[in-house]
């Protein structure tokens, strides 16, 4: 009887979580979907050779800085939006796993958050491909895929580990400081912008397994996917462990 009761407990927990929080799950999916649409659109604007902006700017660092400003602003807008305020604006499985570790998210909620984040990542790139067509498929854009740079996957792994660690440690420190807590989204967005500007040549700057997977599925590009599925969660969980201690 005890063994037979376990599936019922799991089923009841899953059903209860869905009934209570399905709007938040959809919001998480929508948030990452919006982020991916923005990433694809700005990648076309800044990197496609036919773009007037791309033809005007001949400086790689400046181009990356503009991309960082665009995506950092997108992240900030999502975090401070009604959607982000209600769901917590994770839109990243690594963030959700970290909050699960910290006891801030229930296990079933974490599972659904992560599942919907992956769906949102894929959906966002698909929408972008429908709207932008061959522009987003061009090799210079490649559906805004995150790939290791010339230094290879090992350095990409280390870079993703470090930037994910720093981001989560900053988020935990700032969000738990009374004077700064309400500005946590600004700190996160500023780090995203900085990383895209300076770190993206090493790893493509992901910090987000669902973000990388969304581009990979549509682009059919699976290069070093393990980097983006392991380094961000490890980096953020390490930051949480240090914060706890």
JSON list of C-alpha atoms in Angstrom, two decimals, residues 70-227:
[
{"chain": "A", "resi": 70, "resn": "UNK", "atom": "CA", "xyz": [20.04, 45.95, -26.26]},
{"chain": "A", "resi": 71, "resn": "UNK", "atom": "CA", "xyz": [19.92, 42.63, -24.43]},
{"chain": "A", "resi": 72, "resn": "UNK", "atom": "CA", "xyz": [20.69, 44.12, -21.02]},
{"chain": "A", "resi": 73, "resn": "UNK", "atom": "CA", "xyz": [17.79, 46.53, -21.55]},
{"chain": "A", "resi": 74, "resn": "UNK", "atom": "CA", "xyz": [15.57, 43.66, -22.67]},
{"chain": "A", "resi": 75, "resn": "UNK", "atom": "CA", "xyz": [16.42, 41.71, -19.51]},
{"chain": "A", "resi": 76, "resn": "UNK", "atom": "CA", "xyz": [15.72, 44.76, -17.30]},
{"chain": "A", "resi": 77, "resn": "UNK", "atom": "CA", "xyz": [12.39, 45.41, -19.04]},
{"chain": "A", "resi": 78, "resn": "UNK", "atom": "CA", "xyz": [11.31, 41.79, -18.52]},
{"chain": "A", "resi": 79, "resn": "UNK", "atom": "CA", "xyz": [12.41, 41.76, -14.86]},
{"chain": "A", "resi": 80, "resn": "UNK", "atom": "CA", "xyz": [10.48, 44.94, -14.04]},
{"chain": "A", "resi": 81, "resn": "UNK", "atom": "CA", "xyz": [7.44, 44.07, -16.17]},
{"chain": "A", "resi": 82, "resn": "UNK", "atom": "CA", "xyz": [4.21, 42.81, -14.56]},
{"chain": "A", "resi": 83, "resn": "UNK", "atom": "CA", "xyz": [5.07, 39.33, -15.89]},
{"chain": "A", "resi": 84, "resn": "UNK", "atom": "CA", "xyz": [8.51, 39.37, -14.31]},
{"chain": "A", "resi": 85, "resn": "UNK", "atom": "CA", "xyz": [7.31, 40.75, -11.00]},
{"chain": "A", "resi": 86, "resn": "UNK", "atom": "CA", "xyz": [4.68, 38.03, -10.70]},
{"chain": "A", "resi": 87, "resn": "UNK", "atom": "CA", "xyz": [6.73, 35.00, -11.75]},
{"chain": "A", "resi": 88, "resn": "UNK", "atom": "CA", "xyz": [10.03, 36.17, -10.29]},
{"chain": "A", "resi": 89, "resn": "UNK", "atom": "CA", "xyz": [11.59, 36.64, -13.74]},
{"chain": "A", "resi": 90, "resn": "UNK", "atom": "CA", "xyz": [13.84, 33.60, -13.66]},
{"chain": "A", "resi": 91, "resn": "UNK", "atom": "CA", "xyz": [13.47, 32.75, -17.39]},
{"chain": "A", "resi": 92, "resn": "UNK", "atom": "CA", "xyz": [16.57, 30.59, -16.89]},
{"chain": "A", "resi": 93, "resn": "UNK", "atom": "CA", "xyz": [16.73, 26.97, -15.63]},
{"chain": "A", "resi": 94, "resn": "UNK", "atom": "CA", "xyz": [20.04, 27.68, -13.87]},
{"chain": "A", "resi": 95, "resn": "UNK", "atom": "CA", "xyz": [18.39, 30.45, -11.86]},
{"chain": "A", "resi": 96, "resn": "UNK", "atom": "CA", "xyz": [15.42, 28.24, -11.02]},
{"chain": "A", "resi": 97, "resn": "UNK", "atom": "CA", "xyz": [17.68, 25.39, -9.86]},
{"chain": "A", "resi": 98, "resn": "UNK", "atom": "CA", "xyz": [19.55, 27.82, -7.65]},
{"chain": "A", "resi": 99, "resn": "UNK", "atom": "CA", "xyz": [16.37, 29.08, -6.01]},
{"chain": "A", "resi": 100, "resn": "UNK", "atom": "CA", "xyz": [15.28, 25.47, -5.57]},
{"chain": "A", "resi": 101, "resn": "UNK", "atom": "CA", "xyz": [18.56, 24.84, -3.75]},
{"chain": "A", "resi": 102, "resn": "UNK", "atom": "CA", "xyz": [17.92, 27.90, -1.56]},
{"chain": "A", "resi": 103, "resn": "UNK", "atom": "CA", "xyz": [14.41, 26.67, -0.71]},
{"chain": "A", "resi": 104, "resn": "UNK", "atom": "CA", "xyz": [12.74, 29.61, -2.45]},
{"chain": "A", "resi": 105, "resn": "UNK", "atom": "CA", "xyz": [10.93, 27.44, -5.03]},
{"chain": "A", "resi": 106, "resn": "UNK", "atom": "CA", "xyz": [9.00, 24.19, -4.48]},
{"chain": "A", "resi": 107, "resn": "UNK", "atom": "CA", "xyz": [10.22, 21.13, -6.44]},
{"chain": "A", "resi": 108, "resn": "UNK", "atom": "CA", "xyz": [7.16, 20.84, -8.70]},
{"chain": "A", "resi": 109, "resn": "UNK", "atom": "CA", "xyz": [7.19, 24.56, -9.38]},
{"chain": "A", "resi": 110, "resn": "UNK", "atom": "CA", "xyz": [10.87, 24.33, -10.31]},
{"chain": "A", "resi": 111, "resn": "UNK", "atom": "CA", "xyz": [10.19, 21.41, -12.65]},
{"chain": "A", "resi": 112, "resn": "UNK", "atom": "CA", "xyz": [7.41, 23.25, -14.46]},
{"chain": "A", "resi": 113, "resn": "UNK", "atom": "CA", "xyz": [9.35, 26.52, -14.55]},
{"chain": "A", "resi": 114, "resn": "UNK", "atom": "CA", "xyz": [12.24, 24.75, -16.27]},
{"chain": "A", "resi": 115, "resn": "UNK", "atom": "CA", "xyz": [10.01, 22.87, -18.72]},
{"chain": "A", "resi": 116, "resn": "UNK", "atom": "CA", "xyz": [8.18, 26.03, -19.73]},
{"chain": "A", "resi": 117, "resn": "UNK", "atom": "CA", "xyz": [11.43, 27.97, -20.02]},
{"chain": "A", "resi": 118, "resn": "UNK", "atom": "CA", "xyz": [12.70, 25.48, -22.59]},
{"chain": "A", "resi": 119, "resn": "UNK", "atom": "CA", "xyz": [9.42, 25.71, -24.49]},
{"chain": "A", "resi": 120, "resn": "UNK", "atom": "CA", "xyz": [9.59, 29.50, -24.42]},
{"chain": "A", "resi": 121, "resn": "UNK", "atom": "CA", "xyz": [13.16, 29.54, -25.70]},
{"chain": "A", "resi": 122, "resn": "UNK", "atom": "CA", "xyz": [12.29, 27.40, -28.71]},
{"chain": "A", "resi": 123, "resn": "UNK", "atom": "CA", "xyz": [9.04, 29.26, -29.38]},
{"chain": "A", "resi": 124, "resn": "UNK", "atom": "CA", "xyz": [10.78, 32.63, -29.30]},
{"chain": "A", "resi": 125, "resn": "UNK", "atom": "CA", "xyz": [13.33, 31.61, -31.92]},
{"chain": "A", "resi": 126, "resn": "UNK", "atom": "CA", "xyz": [10.60, 30.04, -34.08]},
{"chain": "A", "resi": 127, "resn": "UNK", "atom": "CA", "xyz": [8.56, 33.26, -33.98]},
{"chain": "A", "resi": 128, "resn": "UNK", "atom": "CA", "xyz": [11.66, 35.25, -34.89]},
{"chain": "A", "resi": 129, "resn": "UNK", "atom": "CA", "xyz": [12.38, 32.92, -37.80]},
{"chain": "A", "resi": 130, "resn": "UNK", "atom": "CA", "xyz": [8.81, 33.28, -39.07]},
{"chain": "A", "resi": 131, "resn": "UNK", "atom": "CA", "xyz": [9.00, 37.07, -38.92]},
{"chain": "A", "resi": 132, "resn": "UNK", "atom": "CA", "xyz": [12.59, 37.57, -40.06]},
{"chain": "A", "resi": 133, "resn": "UNK", "atom": "CA", "xyz": [12.86, 34.59, -42.42]},
{"chain": "A", "resi": 134, "resn": "UNK", "atom": "CA", "xyz": [16.25, 34.13, -44.10]},
{"chain": "A", "resi": 135, "resn": "UNK", "atom": "CA", "xyz": [17.69, 37.14, -42.30]},
{"chain": "A", "resi": 136, "resn": "UNK", "atom": "CA", "xyz": [17.87, 35.30, -38.99]},
{"chain": "A", "resi": 137, "resn": "UNK", "atom": "CA", "xyz": [19.06, 32.11, -40.71]},
{"chain": "A", "resi": 138, "resn": "UNK", "atom": "CA", "xyz": [22.07, 33.85, -42.27]},
{"chain": "A", "resi": 139, "resn": "UNK", "atom": "CA", "xyz": [25.43, 32.54, -41.07]},
{"chain": "A", "resi": 140, "resn": "UNK", "atom": "CA", "xyz": [26.29, 35.89, -39.50]},
{"chain": "A", "resi": 141, "resn": "UNK", "atom": "CA", "xyz": [23.20, 35.62, -37.27]},
{"chain": "A", "resi": 142, "resn": "UNK", "atom": "CA", "xyz": [22.52, 31.86, -37.08]},
{"chain": "A", "resi": 143, "resn": "UNK", "atom": "CA", "xyz": [19.40, 32.25, -34.94]},
{"chain": "A", "resi": 144, "resn": "UNK", "atom": "CA", "xyz": [21.50, 34.04, -32.29]},
{"chain": "A", "resi": 145, "resn": "UNK", "atom": "CA", "xyz": [23.13, 30.75, -31.33]},
{"chain": "A", "resi": 146, "resn": "UNK", "atom": "CA", "xyz": [25.67, 30.73, -28.50]},
{"chain": "A", "resi": 147, "resn": "UNK", "atom": "CA", "xyz": [28.84, 28.88, -29.53]},
{"chain": "A", "resi": 148, "resn": "UNK", "atom": "CA", "xyz": [32.38, 28.60, -28.14]},
{"chain": "A", "resi": 149, "resn": "UNK", "atom": "CA", "xyz": [34.87, 31.03, -29.64]},
{"chain": "A", "resi": 150, "resn": "UNK", "atom": "CA", "xyz": [38.18, 30.16, -31.27]},
{"chain": "A", "resi": 151, "resn": "UNK", "atom": "CA", "xyz": [39.69, 29.28, -27.89]},
{"chain": "A", "resi": 152, "resn": "UNK", "atom": "CA", "xyz": [37.44, 26.20, -27.73]},
{"chain": "A", "resi": 153, "resn": "UNK", "atom": "CA", "xyz": [34.86, 24.61, -25.43]},
{"chain": "A", "resi": 154, "resn": "UNK", "atom": "CA", "xyz": [37.11, 24.26, -22.38]},
{"chain": "A", "resi": 155, "resn": "UNK", "atom": "CA", "xyz": [37.66, 27.99, -22.08]},
{"chain": "A", "resi": 156, "resn": "UNK", "atom": "CA", "xyz": [34.02, 28.55, -22.95]},
{"chain": "A", "resi": 157, "resn": "UNK", "atom": "CA", "xyz": [33.06, 26.29, -20.03]},
{"chain": "A", "resi": 158, "resn": "UNK", "atom": "CA", "xyz": [35.31, 28.17, -17.62]},
{"chain": "A", "resi": 159, "resn": "UNK", "atom": "CA", "xyz": [34.03, 31.53, -18.85]},
{"chain": "A", "resi": 160, "resn": "UNK", "atom": "CA", "xyz": [30.38, 30.48, -18.51]},
{"chain": "A", "resi": 161, "resn": "UNK", "atom": "CA", "xyz": [31.10, 29.12, -15.05]},
{"chain": "A", "resi": 162, "resn": "UNK", "atom": "CA", "xyz": [32.70, 32.38, -13.91]},
{"chain": "A", "resi": 163, "resn": "UNK", "atom": "CA", "xyz": [30.15, 34.79, -15.35]},
{"chain": "A", "resi": 164, "resn": "UNK", "atom": "CA", "xyz": [27.24, 32.70, -14.04]},
{"chain": "A", "resi": 165, "resn": "UNK", "atom": "CA", "xyz": [28.85, 32.58, -10.60]},
{"chain": "A", "resi": 166, "resn": "UNK", "atom": "CA", "xyz": [29.35, 36.35, -10.51]},
{"chain": "A", "resi": 167, "resn": "UNK", "atom": "CA", "xyz": [25.83, 37.09, -11.76]},
{"chain": "A", "resi": 168, "resn": "UNK", "atom": "CA", "xyz": [24.13, 34.92, -9.15]},
{"chain": "A", "resi": 169, "resn": "UNK", "atom": "CA", "xyz": [26.35, 36.11, -6.32]},
{"chain": "A", "resi": 170, "resn": "UNK", "atom": "CA", "xyz": [25.59, 39.73, -7.20]},
{"chain": "A", "resi": 171, "resn": "UNK", "atom": "CA", "xyz": [21.86, 38.99, -7.45]},
{"chain": "A", "resi": 172, "resn": "UNK", "atom": "CA", "xyz": [21.82, 37.27, -4.05]},
{"chain": "A", "resi": 173, "resn": "UNK", "atom": "CA", "xyz": [23.86, 39.99, -2.34]},
{"chain": "A", "resi": 174, "resn": "UNK", "atom": "CA", "xyz": [21.95, 42.91, -3.86]},
{"chain": "A", "resi": 175, "resn": "UNK", "atom": "CA", "xyz": [18.46, 41.41, -3.50]},
{"chain": "A", "resi": 176, "resn": "UNK", "atom": "CA", "xyz": [19.10, 40.75, 0.18]},
{"chain": "A", "resi": 177, "resn": "UNK", "atom": "CA", "xyz": [20.40, 44.26, 0.86]},
{"chain": "A", "resi": 178, "resn": "UNK", "atom": "CA", "xyz": [17.50, 46.43, 1.99]},
{"chain": "A", "resi": 179, "resn": "UNK", "atom": "CA", "xyz": [18.79, 49.62, 0.40]},
{"chain": "A", "resi": 180, "resn": "UNK", "atom": "CA", "xyz": [19.54, 48.00, -2.99]},
{"chain": "A", "resi": 181, "resn": "UNK", "atom": "CA", "xyz": [17.05, 45.15, -3.24]},
{"chain": "A", "resi": 182, "resn": "UNK", "atom": "CA", "xyz": [14.56, 46.88, -5.51]},
{"chain": "A", "resi": 183, "resn": "UNK", "atom": "CA", "xyz": [17.33, 47.59, -8.04]},
{"chain": "A", "resi": 184, "resn": "UNK", "atom": "CA", "xyz": [18.43, 43.96, -8.43]},
{"chain": "A", "resi": 185, "resn": "UNK", "atom": "CA", "xyz": [17.14, 43.87, -12.01]},
{"chain": "A", "resi": 186, "resn": "UNK", "atom": "CA", "xyz": [19.36, 46.81, -12.96]},
{"chain": "A", "resi": 187, "resn": "UNK", "atom": "CA", "xyz": [22.44, 45.05, -11.62]},
{"chain": "A", "resi": 188, "resn": "UNK", "atom": "CA", "xyz": [21.53, 41.86, -13.52]},
{"chain": "A", "resi": 189, "resn": "UNK", "atom": "CA", "xyz": [20.89, 43.77, -16.75]},
{"chain": "A", "resi": 190, "resn": "UNK", "atom": "CA", "xyz": [24.16, 45.69, -16.42]},
{"chain": "A", "resi": 191, "resn": "UNK", "atom": "CA", "xyz": [26.06, 42.42, -16.03]},
{"chain": "A", "resi": 192, "resn": "UNK", "atom": "CA", "xyz": [24.34, 40.94, -19.09]},
{"chain": "A", "resi": 193, "resn": "UNK", "atom": "CA", "xyz": [25.37, 44.00, -21.11]},
{"chain": "A", "resi": 194, "resn": "UNK", "atom": "CA", "xyz": [28.94, 43.85, -19.82]},
{"chain": "A", "resi": 195, "resn": "UNK", "atom": "CA", "xyz": [29.28, 40.13, -20.50]},
{"chain": "A", "resi": 196, "resn": "UNK", "atom": "CA", "xyz": [28.01, 40.42, -24.07]},
{"chain": "A", "resi": 197, "resn": "UNK", "atom": "CA", "xyz": [30.44, 43.25, -24.70]},
{"chain": "A", "resi": 198, "resn": "UNK", "atom": "CA", "xyz": [33.56, 41.60, -23.33]},
{"chain": "A", "resi": 199, "resn": "UNK", "atom": "CA", "xyz": [32.95, 37.87, -22.75]},
{"chain": "A", "resi": 200, "resn": "UNK", "atom": "CA", "xyz": [30.85, 36.80, -25.75]},
{"chain": "A", "resi": 201, "resn": "UNK", "atom": "CA", "xyz": [33.89, 36.15, -28.01]},
{"chain": "A", "resi": 202, "resn": "UNK", "atom": "CA", "xyz": [34.85, 33.33, -25.62]},
{"chain": "A", "resi": 203, "resn": "UNK", "atom": "CA", "xyz": [31.55, 31.46, -25.14]},
{"chain": "A", "resi": 204, "resn": "UNK", "atom": "CA", "xyz": [28.86, 33.40, -26.97]},
{"chain": "A", "resi": 205, "resn": "UNK", "atom": "CA", "xyz": [27.57, 34.51, -23.54]},
{"chain": "A", "resi": 206, "resn": "UNK", "atom": "CA", "xyz": [24.64, 32.34, -22.56]},
{"chain": "A", "resi": 207, "resn": "UNK", "atom": "CA", "xyz": [24.40, 31.63, -18.80]},
{"chain": "A", "resi": 208, "resn": "UNK", "atom": "CA", "xyz": [21.11, 29.97, -19.73]},
{"chain": "A", "resi": 209, "resn": "UNK", "atom": "CA", "xyz": [20.62, 26.36, -20.91]},
{"chain": "A", "resi": 210, "resn": "UNK", "atom": "CA", "xyz": [17.12, 27.07, -22.27]},
{"chain": "A", "resi": 211, "resn": "UNK", "atom": "CA", "xyz": [18.32, 30.15, -24.15]},
{"chain": "A", "resi": 212, "resn": "UNK", "atom": "CA", "xyz": [21.09, 28.16, -25.86]},
{"chain": "A", "resi": 213, "resn": "UNK", "atom": "CA", "xyz": [18.80, 25.19, -26.52]},
{"chain": "A", "resi": 214, "resn": "UNK", "atom": "CA", "xyz": [16.16, 27.37, -28.17]},
{"chain": "A", "resi": 215, "resn": "UNK", "atom": "CA", "xyz": [18.65, 28.63, -30.76]},
{"chain": "A", "resi": 216, "resn": "UNK", "atom": "CA", "xyz": [20.26, 25.21, -31.17]},
{"chain": "A", "resi": 217, "resn": "UNK", "atom": "CA", "xyz": [16.97, 23.46, -31.96]},
{"chain": "A", "resi": 218, "resn": "UNK", "atom": "CA", "xyz": [15.98, 25.86, -34.73]},
{"chain": "A", "resi": 219, "resn": "UNK", "atom": "CA", "xyz": [19.52, 26.31, -36.10]},
{"chain": "A", "resi": 220, "resn": "UNK", "atom": "CA", "xyz": [20.31, 22.57, -35.84]},
{"chain": "A", "resi": 221, "resn": "UNK", "atom": "CA", "xyz": [23.58, 23.61, -34.24]},
{"chain": "A", "resi": 222, "resn": "UNK", "atom": "CA", "xyz": [24.62, 21.39, -31.34]},
{"chain": "A", "resi": 223, "resn": "UNK", "atom": "CA", "xyz": [28.27, 22.39, -30.94]},
{"chain": "A", "resi": 224, "resn": "UNK", "atom": "CA", "xyz": [29.47, 21.95, -27.32]},
{"chain": "A", "resi": 225, "resn": "UNK", "atom": "CA", "xyz": [25.91, 22.01, -25.98]},
{"chain": "A", "resi": 226, "resn": "UNK", "atom": "CA", "xyz": [27.23, 20.35, -22.81]},
{"chain": "A", "resi": 227, "resn": "UNK", "atom": "CA", "xyz": [29.03, 23.59, -21.92]}
]
